[in-house]
Tab-separated table of C-alpha atoms and ligand atoms in Angstrom:
chain	number	residue	atom	x	y	z
E	1	MET	CA	-61.734	20.341	-6.610
E	2	GLY	CA	-59.693	17.169	-6.285
E	3	ILE	CA	-59.695	14.824	-9.248
E	4	TRP	CA	-61.060	11.984	-7.081
E	5	ALA	CA	-63.946	14.141	-5.780
E	6	LYS	CA	-64.845	15.025	-9.379
E	7	GLU	CA	-64.940	11.332	-10.350
E	8	ILE	CA	-67.069	10.404	-7.330
E	9	LYS	CA	-69.399	13.352	-7.999
E	10	THR	CA	-69.992	12.147	-11.581
E	11	ILE	CA	-70.825	8.607	-10.351
E	12	PHE	CA	-73.191	10.016	-7.747
E	13	LEU	CA	-74.899	12.136	-10.418
E	14	PHE	CA	-75.511	9.021	-12.502
E	15	LEU	CA	-76.744	7.134	-9.406
E	16	PHE	CA	-79.100	9.972	-8.518
E	17	THR	CA	-80.552	10.032	-12.058
E	18	ILE	CA	-81.080	6.257	-11.935
E	19	VAL	CA	-82.822	6.516	-8.544
E	20	ILE	CA	-85.210	9.268	-9.899
E	21	VAL	CA	-85.911	7.451	-13.189
E	22	GLY	CA	-86.164	4.103	-11.304
E	23	SER	CA	-88.758	5.460	-8.810
E	24	PHE	CA	-91.126	6.408	-11.733
E	25	THR	CA	-90.480	3.308	-13.823
E	26	GLU	CA	-89.689	-0.333	-13.208
E	27	LEU	CA	-86.133	0.158	-14.652
E	28	PHE	CA	-84.081	0.787	-11.498
E	29	TRP	CA	-82.114	-2.523	-11.445
E	30	PRO	CA	-81.543	-2.770	-15.221
E	31	LEU	CA	-80.310	0.840	-15.216
E	32	MET	CA	-78.084	0.108	-12.215
E	33	PHE	CA	-76.640	-2.914	-14.054
E	34	LEU	CA	-76.026	-0.807	-17.140
E	35	LEU	CA	-74.194	1.821	-15.093
E	36	LEU	CA	-71.916	-0.816	-13.556
E	37	VAL	CA	-71.134	-2.377	-16.932
E	38	ALA	CA	-70.395	1.091	-18.359
E	39	ILE	CA	-68.002	1.935	-15.486
E	40	ILE	CA	-66.115	-1.390	-15.777
E	41	ALA	CA	-65.932	-1.158	-19.590
E	42	ARG	CA	-64.498	2.356	-19.369
E	43	GLN	CA	-61.807	1.247	-16.881
E	44	VAL	CA	-60.881	-1.811	-19.008
E	45	VAL	CA	-60.478	0.376	-22.106
E	46	GLN	CA	-58.372	2.898	-20.177
E	47	ILE	CA	-56.161	0.187	-18.661
E	48	SER	CA	-55.506	-1.401	-22.071
E	49	ARG	CA	-54.667	2.029	-23.601
E	50	PHE	CA	-52.386	2.756	-20.671
E	51	GLU	CA	-50.645	-0.586	-21.013
E	52	ALA	CA	-50.152	-0.080	-24.762
E	53	TRP	CA	-48.679	3.369	-24.125
E	54	ILE	CA	-46.312	2.062	-21.406
E	55	ASN	CA	-45.262	-0.763	-23.768
E	56	ARG	CA	-44.314	1.827	-26.372
E	57	GLY	CA	-41.888	3.313	-23.816
E	58	GLY	CA	-44.264	5.728	-22.153
E	59	SER	CA	-42.144	8.672	-23.128
E	60	LYS	CA	-44.062	9.780	-26.242
E	61	LYS	CA	-47.073	12.109	-25.874
E	62	TYR	CA	-49.846	10.247	-24.038
E	63	PRO	CA	-53.391	9.659	-25.451
E	64	ILE	CA	-56.083	12.205	-24.660
E	65	SER	CA	-58.146	11.101	-21.682
E	66	THR	CA	-60.180	12.576	-18.863
E	67	GLY	CA	-60.445	12.445	-15.090
E	68	ILE	CA	-58.126	10.366	-12.994
E	69	TRP	CA	-56.579	8.772	-16.090
E	70	GLU	CA	-55.367	12.071	-17.441
E	71	ASP	CA	-53.668	12.715	-14.109
E	72	LEU	CA	-52.107	9.254	-14.110
E	73	TYR	CA	-50.792	9.695	-17.666
E	74	TYR	CA	-49.354	13.075	-16.787
E	75	HIS	CA	-47.436	11.796	-13.682
E	76	VAL	CA	-45.986	8.748	-15.401
E	77	TYR	CA	-45.037	10.866	-18.440
E	78	ARG	CA	-43.209	13.325	-16.153
E	79	ILE	CA	-41.301	10.565	-14.310
E	80	LYS	CA	-40.287	8.991	-17.620
E	81	LYS	CA	-39.146	12.332	-19.020
E	82	ASN	CA	-36.999	13.068	-15.936
E	83	GLU	CA	-35.502	9.594	-16.102
E	84	LYS	CA	-34.623	10.084	-19.769
E	85	ARG	CA	-32.966	13.411	-18.983
E	86	ARG	CA	-30.969	11.834	-16.131
E	87	LYS	CA	-29.871	8.951	-18.351
E	88	LYS	CA	-28.683	11.361	-21.012
E	89	LYS	CA	-26.697	13.341	-18.439
E	90	LEU	CA	-25.167	10.172	-17.009
E	91	SER	CA	-24.126	8.792	-20.380
E	92	LEU	CA	-22.594	12.191	-21.205
E	93	MET	CA	-20.638	12.037	-17.950
E	94	ILE	CA	-19.498	8.471	-18.674
E	95	ASP	CA	-18.436	9.537	-22.159
E	96	GLN	CA	-16.443	12.437	-20.743
E	97	PHE	CA	-14.866	10.170	-18.096
E	98	ARG	CA	-13.914	7.609	-20.725
E	99	GLN	CA	-12.472	10.282	-22.970
E	100	SER	CA	-10.364	11.680	-20.124
E	101	THR	CA	-9.142	8.249	-18.940
E	102	GLU	CA	-8.462	7.361	-22.564
E	103	ALA	CA	-6.153	10.373	-22.698
E	104	LEU	CA	-4.369	9.468	-19.420
E	105	PRO	CA	-0.655	8.705	-19.799
E	106	ASP	CA	-1.019	5.878	-17.211
E	107	ALA	CA	-2.578	2.556	-18.144
E	108	ALA	CA	-5.990	1.803	-16.615
E	109	VAL	CA	-7.950	-1.448	-16.860
E	110	VAL	CA	-11.314	-2.079	-15.188
E	111	LEU	CA	-11.482	-5.685	-13.955
E	112	GLY	CA	-14.640	-7.629	-13.176
E	113	ILE	CA	-15.227	-10.081	-10.322
E	114	ASN	CA	-13.419	-12.919	-12.119
E	115	ASN	CA	-10.494	-10.738	-13.227
E	116	GLU	CA	-12.041	-10.342	-16.670
E	117	ILE	CA	-11.365	-7.132	-18.593
E	118	ASP	CA	-14.334	-4.783	-18.553
E	119	TRP	CA	-12.655	-1.809	-20.121
E	120	SER	CA	-9.137	-0.571	-20.841
E	121	ASN	CA	-7.699	2.763	-21.944
E	122	LYS	CA	-5.342	3.496	-24.822
E	123	ALA	CA	-2.187	3.448	-22.647
E	124	ALA	CA	-3.149	0.028	-21.224
E	125	ARG	CA	-3.632	-1.363	-24.718
E	126	LYS	CA	-0.181	-0.013	-25.637
E	127	VAL	CA	1.899	-1.181	-22.646
E	128	PHE	CA	0.101	-4.488	-22.040
E	129	GLY	CA	-0.530	-5.220	-25.717
E	130	LEU	CA	-4.291	-5.499	-25.116
E	131	GLN	CA	-6.884	-5.270	-27.905
E	132	VAL	CA	-10.350	-3.745	-27.720
E	133	SER	CA	-11.613	-7.247	-28.543
E	134	ASP	CA	-9.965	-8.586	-25.344
E	135	LYS	CA	-12.983	-7.331	-23.388
E	136	GLY	CA	-14.220	-10.242	-21.289
E	137	GLN	CA	-10.867	-12.082	-21.372
E	138	ARG	CA	-9.277	-12.911	-17.997
E	139	ILE	CA	-6.275	-10.657	-17.322
E	140	PRO	CA	-3.962	-13.483	-16.004
E	141	ASN	CA	-4.248	-15.092	-19.451
E	142	LEU	CA	-2.865	-11.945	-21.041
E	143	ILE	CA	-0.336	-10.690	-18.452
E	144	ARG	CA	1.466	-13.841	-17.416
E	145	HIS	CA	4.359	-12.439	-15.382
E	146	PRO	CA	4.645	-14.625	-12.202
E	147	GLY	CA	5.122	-11.566	-9.968
E	148	PHE	CA	1.922	-10.042	-11.348
E	149	ILE	CA	-0.066	-13.286	-10.976
E	150	ARG	CA	1.119	-13.598	-7.351
E	151	TYR	CA	0.128	-9.985	-6.683
E	152	LEU	CA	-3.283	-10.438	-8.314
E	153	LYS	CA	-3.989	-13.573	-6.266
E	154	SER	CA	-2.680	-12.103	-3.002
E	155	ASN	CA	-5.717	-9.852	-2.520
E	156	ASP	CA	-3.382	-7.533	-0.608
E	157	TYR	CA	-3.237	-4.412	-2.713
E	158	GLN	CA	-1.595	-2.039	-0.216
E	159	THR	CA	1.628	-2.228	-2.196
E	160	SER	CA	2.432	-2.318	-5.901
E	161	VAL	CA	4.385	-4.714	-8.084
E	162	THR	CA	7.096	-3.894	-10.601
E	163	ILE	CA	7.077	-5.898	-13.822
E	164	PRO	CA	8.456	-5.522	-17.360
E	165	SER	CA	5.940	-4.665	-20.064
E	166	PRO	CA	4.823	-7.850	-21.870
E	167	VAL	CA	5.200	-5.966	-25.176
E	168	ASP	CA	8.627	-4.428	-24.637
E	169	HIS	CA	10.808	-5.835	-21.851
E	170	SER	CA	12.878	-2.645	-21.623
E	171	ILE	CA	9.820	-0.798	-20.289
E	172	ILE	CA	9.424	-1.180	-16.516
E	173	LEU	CA	5.909	-0.838	-15.133
E	174	GLU	CA	4.733	-0.212	-11.608
E	175	VAL	CA	1.375	-1.956	-11.356
E	176	ARG	CA	-1.158	-1.233	-8.642
E	177	ILE	CA	-4.667	-2.599	-8.116
E	178	VAL	CA	-7.340	-0.437	-6.503
E	179	PRO	CA	-10.464	-2.320	-5.351
E	180	TYR	CA	-13.785	-0.502	-5.573
E	181	GLY	CA	-17.484	-1.340	-5.534
E	182	ALA	CA	-18.562	-4.947	-5.025
E	183	GLY	CA	-15.601	-7.062	-6.137
E	184	LEU	CA	-14.567	-4.687	-8.928
E	185	ARG	CA	-10.971	-3.564	-9.345
E	186	LEU	CA	-9.081	-0.910	-11.216
E	187	LEU	CA	-5.651	-1.905	-12.457
E	188	LEU	CA	-3.286	1.041	-12.881
E	189	ALA	CA	0.177	0.873	-14.401
E	190	GLN	CA	2.805	3.588	-14.608
E	191	ASP	CA	5.905	3.562	-16.775
E	192	ILE	CA	8.815	3.916	-14.311
E	193	THR	CA	11.652	3.039	-16.737
E	194	HIS	CA	13.019	6.555	-16.372
E	195	LEU	CA	12.957	6.408	-12.548
E	196	LYS	CA	14.627	2.990	-12.535
E	197	LYS	CA	17.349	4.317	-14.833
E	198	MET	CA	17.949	7.268	-12.522
E	199	GLU	CA	18.064	4.953	-9.496
E	200	ARG	CA	20.583	2.729	-11.297
E	201	THR	CA	22.726	5.790	-12.112
E	202	ARG	CA	22.613	6.917	-8.481
E	203	LYS	CA	23.595	3.463	-7.229
E	204	ASP	CA	26.415	3.185	-9.773
E	205	PHE	CA	27.660	6.655	-8.876
E	206	VAL	CA	27.729	5.948	-5.120
E	207	ALA	CA	29.337	2.544	-5.699
E	208	ASN	CA	32.016	3.982	-8.015
E	209	VAL	CA	32.841	6.954	-5.814
E	210	SER	CA	33.038	4.795	-2.669
E	211	HIS	CA	35.206	2.278	-4.464
E	212	GLU	CA	37.514	4.945	-5.897
E	213	LEU	CA	37.901	6.570	-2.462
E	214	ARG	CA	39.154	3.370	-0.908
E	215	THR	CA	42.690	3.392	-2.353
E	216	PRO	CA	43.565	7.040	-1.578
E	217	LEU	CA	42.186	6.521	1.918
E	218	THR	CA	44.357	3.455	2.535
E	219	VAL	CA	47.417	5.354	1.297
E	220	LEU	CA	46.577	8.336	3.535
E	221	LYS	CA	46.073	6.083	6.538
E	222	GLY	CA	49.365	4.309	5.878
E	223	TYR	CA	51.357	7.565	5.675
E	224	LEU	CA	49.584	8.906	8.715
E	225	GLU	CA	50.553	5.877	10.768
E	226	THR	CA	54.187	6.259	9.619
E	227	LEU	CA	54.152	9.941	10.554
E	228	GLN	CA	52.630	9.128	13.936
E	229	ASP	CA	55.387	6.567	14.527
E	230	LEU	CA	57.972	9.231	13.687
E	231	ASP	CA	56.371	11.802	15.993
E	232	ASP	CA	58.575	12.260	19.053
E	233	GLY	CA	55.859	14.101	20.984
E	234	GLN	CA	57.835	17.338	21.109
E	235	SER	CA	55.137	19.359	19.453
E	236	LEU	CA	51.668	19.169	21.024
E	237	LEU	CA	50.185	20.819	17.937
E	238	LEU	CA	51.654	18.168	15.666
E	239	THR	CA	50.547	15.285	17.925
E	240	ASN	CA	47.001	16.708	18.140
E	241	SER	CA	46.895	17.265	14.382
E	242	PHE	CA	47.893	13.650	13.783
E	243	LEU	CA	45.182	12.475	16.181
E	244	GLN	CA	42.559	14.645	14.446
E	245	MET	CA	43.647	13.394	11.028
E	246	GLN	CA	43.526	9.810	12.244
E	247	GLY	CA	40.008	10.318	13.648
E	248	GLN	CA	38.780	11.879	10.415
E	249	THR	CA	40.336	9.255	8.118
E	250	GLU	CA	38.785	6.531	10.259
E	251	ARG	CA	35.426	8.250	10.022
E	252	MET	CA	35.776	8.486	6.250
E	253	GLN	CA	36.795	4.845	6.068
E	254	HIS	CA	33.630	3.864	7.987
E	255	LEU	CA	31.545	6.005	5.673
E	256	VAL	CA	33.033	4.410	2.555
E	257	ASP	CA	32.670	0.910	4.031
E	258	ASP	CA	29.017	1.543	4.968
E	259	LEU	CA	28.241	2.980	1.519
E	260	LEU	CA	29.831	-0.007	-0.181
E	261	LEU	CA	27.899	-2.382	2.067
E	262	LEU	CA	24.631	-0.596	1.256
E	263	THR	CA	25.398	-0.815	-2.469
E	264	ARG	CA	26.111	-4.524	-2.105
E	265	LEU	CA	22.817	-5.010	-0.253
E	266	GLU	CA	20.948	-3.210	-3.027
E	267	THR	CA	22.566	-4.944	-5.943
E	268	GLN	CA	23.867	-8.348	-4.940
E	269	LYS	CA	21.819	-11.519	-5.247
E	270	LYS	CA	20.737	-13.011	-1.944
E	271	LYS	CA	22.666	-16.009	-0.649
E	272	VAL	CA	20.998	-18.187	1.942
E	273	ASP	CA	22.393	-20.532	4.550
E	274	CYS	CA	21.035	-21.815	7.798
E	275	VAL	CA	22.588	-19.296	10.210
E	276	ASP	CA	23.117	-20.282	13.842
E	277	ILE	CA	21.798	-17.065	15.379
E	278	PRO	CA	22.502	-17.973	19.051
E	279	ALA	CA	26.147	-18.663	18.160
E	280	LEU	CA	26.354	-15.492	16.086
E	281	LEU	CA	24.885	-13.394	18.906
E	282	SER	CA	27.225	-14.917	21.476
E	283	GLN	CA	30.177	-14.049	19.260
E	284	ILE	CA	28.994	-10.483	18.612
E	285	CYS	CA	28.373	-9.903	22.335
E	286	LYS	CA	31.847	-11.243	23.210
E	287	GLU	CA	33.432	-8.911	20.651
E	288	GLY	CA	31.347	-6.038	22.039
E	289	ASP	CA	32.413	-6.788	25.587
E	290	ASP	CA	36.052	-7.009	24.504
E	291	ILE	CA	35.889	-3.543	22.967
E	292	GLU	CA	34.179	-2.054	26.008
E	293	SER	CA	36.597	-1.129	28.770
E	294	ASP	CA	36.446	-2.806	32.178
E	295	THR	CA	32.730	-3.072	32.987
E	296	ARG	CA	30.703	-5.864	31.442
E	297	ARG	CA	27.751	-4.129	29.832
E	298	ILE	CA	26.129	-6.693	27.576
E	299	GLU	CA	23.588	-9.288	28.744
E	300	LEU	CA	22.442	-11.899	26.230
E	301	THR	CA	19.360	-14.036	26.881
E	302	LEU	CA	18.847	-16.924	24.476
E	303	GLU	CA	15.304	-18.050	25.148
E	304	CYS	CA	15.084	-19.829	21.842
E	305	SER	CA	17.636	-21.764	19.816
E	306	ALA	CA	16.147	-21.044	16.380
E	307	HIS	CA	18.472	-20.830	13.393
E	308	ILE	CA	17.435	-18.586	10.526
E	309	MET	CA	17.729	-18.951	6.752
E	310	GLY	CA	19.835	-16.027	5.652
E	311	GLU	CA	23.214	-14.482	4.937
E	312	GLU	CA	25.500	-14.607	7.961
E	313	GLN	CA	27.678	-11.605	7.090
E	314	GLU	CA	24.660	-9.396	6.498
E	315	LEU	CA	22.987	-10.459	9.742
E	316	ARG	CA	26.264	-9.976	11.606
E	317	SER	CA	26.593	-6.433	10.329
E	318	ALA	CA	22.934	-5.589	11.170
E	319	PHE	CA	23.166	-6.978	14.722
E	320	THR	CA	26.597	-5.361	15.278
E	321	ASN	CA	25.187	-1.994	14.184
E	322	LEU	CA	22.250	-2.273	16.595
E	323	LEU	CA	24.439	-3.391	19.492
E	324	GLY	CA	27.014	-0.707	18.649
E	325	ASN	CA	24.302	1.973	18.716
E	326	ALA	CA	22.874	0.719	22.034
E	327	LEU	CA	26.347	0.949	23.583
E	328	LYS	CA	27.163	4.268	21.912
E	329	TYR	CA	23.972	6.081	22.844
E	330	SER	CA	23.781	5.000	26.499
E	331	PRO	CA	25.900	5.842	29.561
E	332	GLU	CA	29.159	3.958	29.971
E	333	ASN	CA	28.034	1.929	32.973
E	334	SER	CA	24.501	1.047	31.871
E	335	LEU	CA	23.445	-2.437	30.795
E	336	VAL	CA	22.469	-3.361	27.218
E	337	LYS	CA	20.201	-6.411	26.951
E	338	LEU	CA	19.889	-8.726	23.950
E	339	HIS	CA	16.964	-11.132	23.911
E	340	TRP	CA	16.448	-13.867	21.303
E	341	TYR	CA	12.963	-15.369	21.574
E	342	GLN	CA	10.048	-16.764	19.612
E	343	ASP	CA	6.438	-15.584	19.722
E	344	ALA	CA	3.304	-16.686	17.854
E	345	ASN	CA	4.294	-15.212	14.478
E	346	SER	CA	7.990	-14.498	14.563
E	347	VAL	CA	11.436	-15.025	15.990
E	348	VAL	CA	12.681	-11.830	17.550
E	349	LEU	CA	15.953	-10.233	18.510
E	350	ALA	CA	15.294	-7.351	20.906
E	351	ILE	CA	18.125	-5.020	21.882
E	352	THR	CA	17.256	-2.803	24.828
E	353	ASP	CA	19.264	0.012	26.331
E	354	LYS	CA	18.740	2.573	29.072
E	355	GLY	CA	20.285	5.344	27.024
E	356	GLU	CA	19.355	8.763	25.738
E	357	GLY	CA	16.297	7.592	23.810
E	358	ILE	CA	14.877	9.106	20.620
E	359	THR	CA	12.178	11.750	20.133
E	360	LYS	CA	8.839	10.678	18.625
E	361	ALA	CA	9.503	12.890	15.606
E	362	ASP	CA	12.898	11.262	14.973
E	363	ILE	CA	11.795	7.617	15.215
E	364	PRO	CA	10.355	7.358	11.676
E	365	ARG	CA	13.388	9.181	10.238
E	366	ILE	CA	16.420	7.501	11.833
E	367	THR	CA	16.441	4.647	9.322
E	368	GLU	CA	16.897	7.156	6.465
E	369	ARG	CA	20.382	7.418	5.008
E	370	PHE	CA	22.601	9.990	6.729
E	371	TYR	CA	19.900	10.961	9.224
E	372	ARG	CA	21.297	11.572	12.717
E	373	SER	CA	19.110	12.947	15.482
E	374	GLU	CA	20.377	16.145	17.014
E	375	VAL	CA	20.544	15.460	20.720
E	376	LYS	CA	22.701	17.609	22.972
E	377	ARG	CA	25.295	15.210	24.349
E	378	ALA	CA	28.044	15.623	26.922
E	379	LYS	CA	30.546	14.167	24.471
E	380	LYS	CA	30.534	13.896	20.705
E	381	VAL	CA	29.336	10.531	19.376
E	382	ASN	CA	30.832	9.577	16.039
E	383	GLY	CA	28.710	7.980	13.361
E	384	THR	CA	27.903	7.953	9.678
E	385	GLY	CA	24.104	7.958	9.863
E	386	LEU	CA	24.112	4.845	7.664
E	387	GLY	CA	23.978	2.117	10.334
E	388	LEU	CA	20.209	1.833	10.643
E	389	ALA	CA	19.747	2.139	6.859
E	390	ILE	CA	21.962	-0.957	6.586
E	391	VAL	CA	19.935	-2.735	9.302
E	392	LYS	CA	16.681	-1.949	7.481
E	393	HIS	CA	18.039	-3.251	4.177
E	394	VAL	CA	19.424	-6.440	5.690
E	395	LEU	CA	16.120	-7.177	7.427
E	396	MET	CA	14.177	-6.487	4.230
E	397	ARG	CA	16.348	-9.043	2.437
E	398	HIS	CA	15.389	-11.546	5.145
E	399	ASP	CA	11.625	-10.789	4.960
E	400	ALA	CA	11.999	-9.306	8.419
E	401	TYR	CA	11.251	-5.865	9.816
E	402	LEU	CA	12.602	-3.466	12.433
E	403	LYS	CA	10.444	-2.143	15.272
E	404	ILE	CA	11.642	0.827	17.308
E	405	LYS	CA	10.278	1.726	20.732
E	406	SER	CA	11.906	4.613	22.501
E	407	GLU	CA	11.308	7.190	25.198
E	408	LEU	CA	13.459	10.282	25.336
E	409	GLY	CA	15.777	10.083	28.337
E	410	GLN	CA	14.560	6.581	29.234
E	411	GLY	CA	16.118	4.303	26.618
E	412	SER	CA	15.255	2.399	23.465
E	413	CYS	CA	14.332	-1.047	22.259
E	414	PHE	CA	15.180	-2.034	18.678
E	415	SER	CA	13.648	-5.384	17.708
E	416	CYS	CA	14.195	-7.435	14.542
E	417	HIS	CA	11.204	-9.644	13.685
E	418	PHE	CA	11.869	-12.650	11.420
E	419	PRO	CA	8.943	-14.636	10.018
E	420	ILE	CA	8.581	-18.148	11.430
E	421	ASN	CA	8.952	-19.717	7.988
E	422	ARG	CA	12.600	-18.516	8.037
E	423	ILE	CA	13.445	-20.928	10.866
E	424	CYS	CA	15.611	-23.706	9.485
E	425	GLU	CA	16.054	-27.290	10.612
E	426	GLU	CA	18.713	-28.158	13.219
E	427	THR	CA	16.465	-26.654	15.907
E	428	ASN	CA	12.771	-26.263	16.116
E	429	GLY	CA	11.920	-24.400	19.185
E	430	VAL	CA	12.492	-23.278	22.678
E	431	LEU	CA	15.520	-24.218	24.733
E	432	PRO	CA	14.811	-26.370	27.788
E	433	LYS	CA	15.523	-23.406	30.028
E	434	ALA	CA	16.237	-19.772	29.323
E	435	GLY	CA	19.943	-19.179	29.078
E	436	VAL	CA	21.488	-15.913	30.152
E	437	GLN	CA	25.077	-15.410	29.072
X	1	LIG	P1	24.921	6.626	13.409
X	1	LIG	O1	24.800	5.884	14.694
X	1	LIG	O2	26.122	6.284	12.655
X	1	LIG	O3	24.678	8.086	13.553
X	1	LIG	P2	22.583	5.147	12.646
X	1	LIG	O4	21.904	5.036	11.328
X	1	LIG	O5	23.080	3.892	13.270
X	1	LIG	O6	23.739	6.167	12.435
X	1	LIG	O7	21.611	5.857	13.657
X	1	LIG	C1	20.906	7.021	13.279
X	1	LIG	C2	20.546	7.863	14.461
X	1	LIG	O8	19.611	7.177	15.273
X	1	LIG	C3	21.715	8.133	15.381
X	1	LIG	O9	22.410	9.286	14.973
X	1	LIG	C4	21.069	8.313	16.726
X	1	LIG	O10	20.672	9.624	16.899
X	1	LIG	C5	19.819	7.467	16.648
X	1	LIG	N1	19.981	6.168	17.361
X	1	LIG	C6	20.258	4.966	16.841
X	1	LIG	N2	20.292	4.016	17.784
X	1	LIG	C7	20.012	4.625	18.952
X	1	LIG	C8	19.881	4.198	20.309
X	1	LIG	N3	20.048	2.927	20.658
X	1	LIG	N4	19.561	5.126	21.238
X	1	LIG	C9	19.375	6.414	20.896
X	1	LIG	N5	19.483	6.897	19.654
X	1	LIG	C10	19.794	6.020	18.687
């Protein structure tokens, strides 16, 4: 029988007794009143006992009671017990998580909504010089490196920032912020001193080797030219050998020059001037046309007269590389178009050709050093595989980026996008009418 039915049955039993006794005596209403008072008094006592028990935490053994109240006590006691078990499990899990993150070699700091420290692991305390007592302190007050502050404020945490450790400047840290939950962030830092050292060694090695190769190459080239001058053309084998040697030394010279340029781009401080891009492009196109044989293949459209803050030599070498590629990888009589224009967010140089195009798989890879796509060509096209790596580096140093659109067999469009804030005085916009040169 249900607990409610039992309760109701008891009340009805009392009511029935009162009706019987009341029909023989005059006591029906007083007895009825007494029954009501008794029921209310019982409920009040039970409620106050229940409240006292809940106030004590409700998890200890509940007082002995009967009927619906026993059921109520039992259910609440069970819920409380389950909750206690869950809490215990959760705190065990948190303890284990903290112990494991404490043992992590990488620094981890949990930041609150206002960049205050919620928790930090042992590695974080070591590399950032934090104390356990720094809990609640705002992180920008403790890590004051400008690069870090800029990164923290940027709210763009797709990338990371490299900073020296505030405790020991010889330690280089790669810091990354990972947002999670509602406004919470996890700050992770990895010691990359070793990687930086290796990178430095690689750069030094390439720079030294390229530099050391320069002199022997110049000597070789010099002797080769003398020998070619002395060649009377009697021996075809000798003449061909000289031509081969000349081709190969030139190739090596290009390689060494490109490697040295890349090293310079990686190591040298940036110089900035206001560069007259339309003039620079006109000059590059003229040089390109001069090198090309009889047909005029280059068409330059200067839709905008914007000058750019940057380093002229670097920009010249990037644009020359792109134009050189467009000419190299397209048929001898096809047109290569250069377009300098401004859109809502950037100033763009687009170089379009109707050449061999690039496969979808190759597009992301062609800016890697020494990567050359393997296309079957009618004639061999010389190259070092460093041209686009140079372009990428130069653009990076100008806060710009390279976009490549290409269709195999149809042609390619390489566009350099410079941010508008790079435009420098002298000009501020669009030419009165588009000029095609
Ligand atoms: P290189 O031209 O010296 O081989 P780059 O770094 O300039 O080196 O170019 C890398 C590769 O990208 C080239 O080998 C070529 O396959 C491809 N490439 C570059 N520009 C073009 C282009 N305009 N059309 C087709 N393929 C291109």
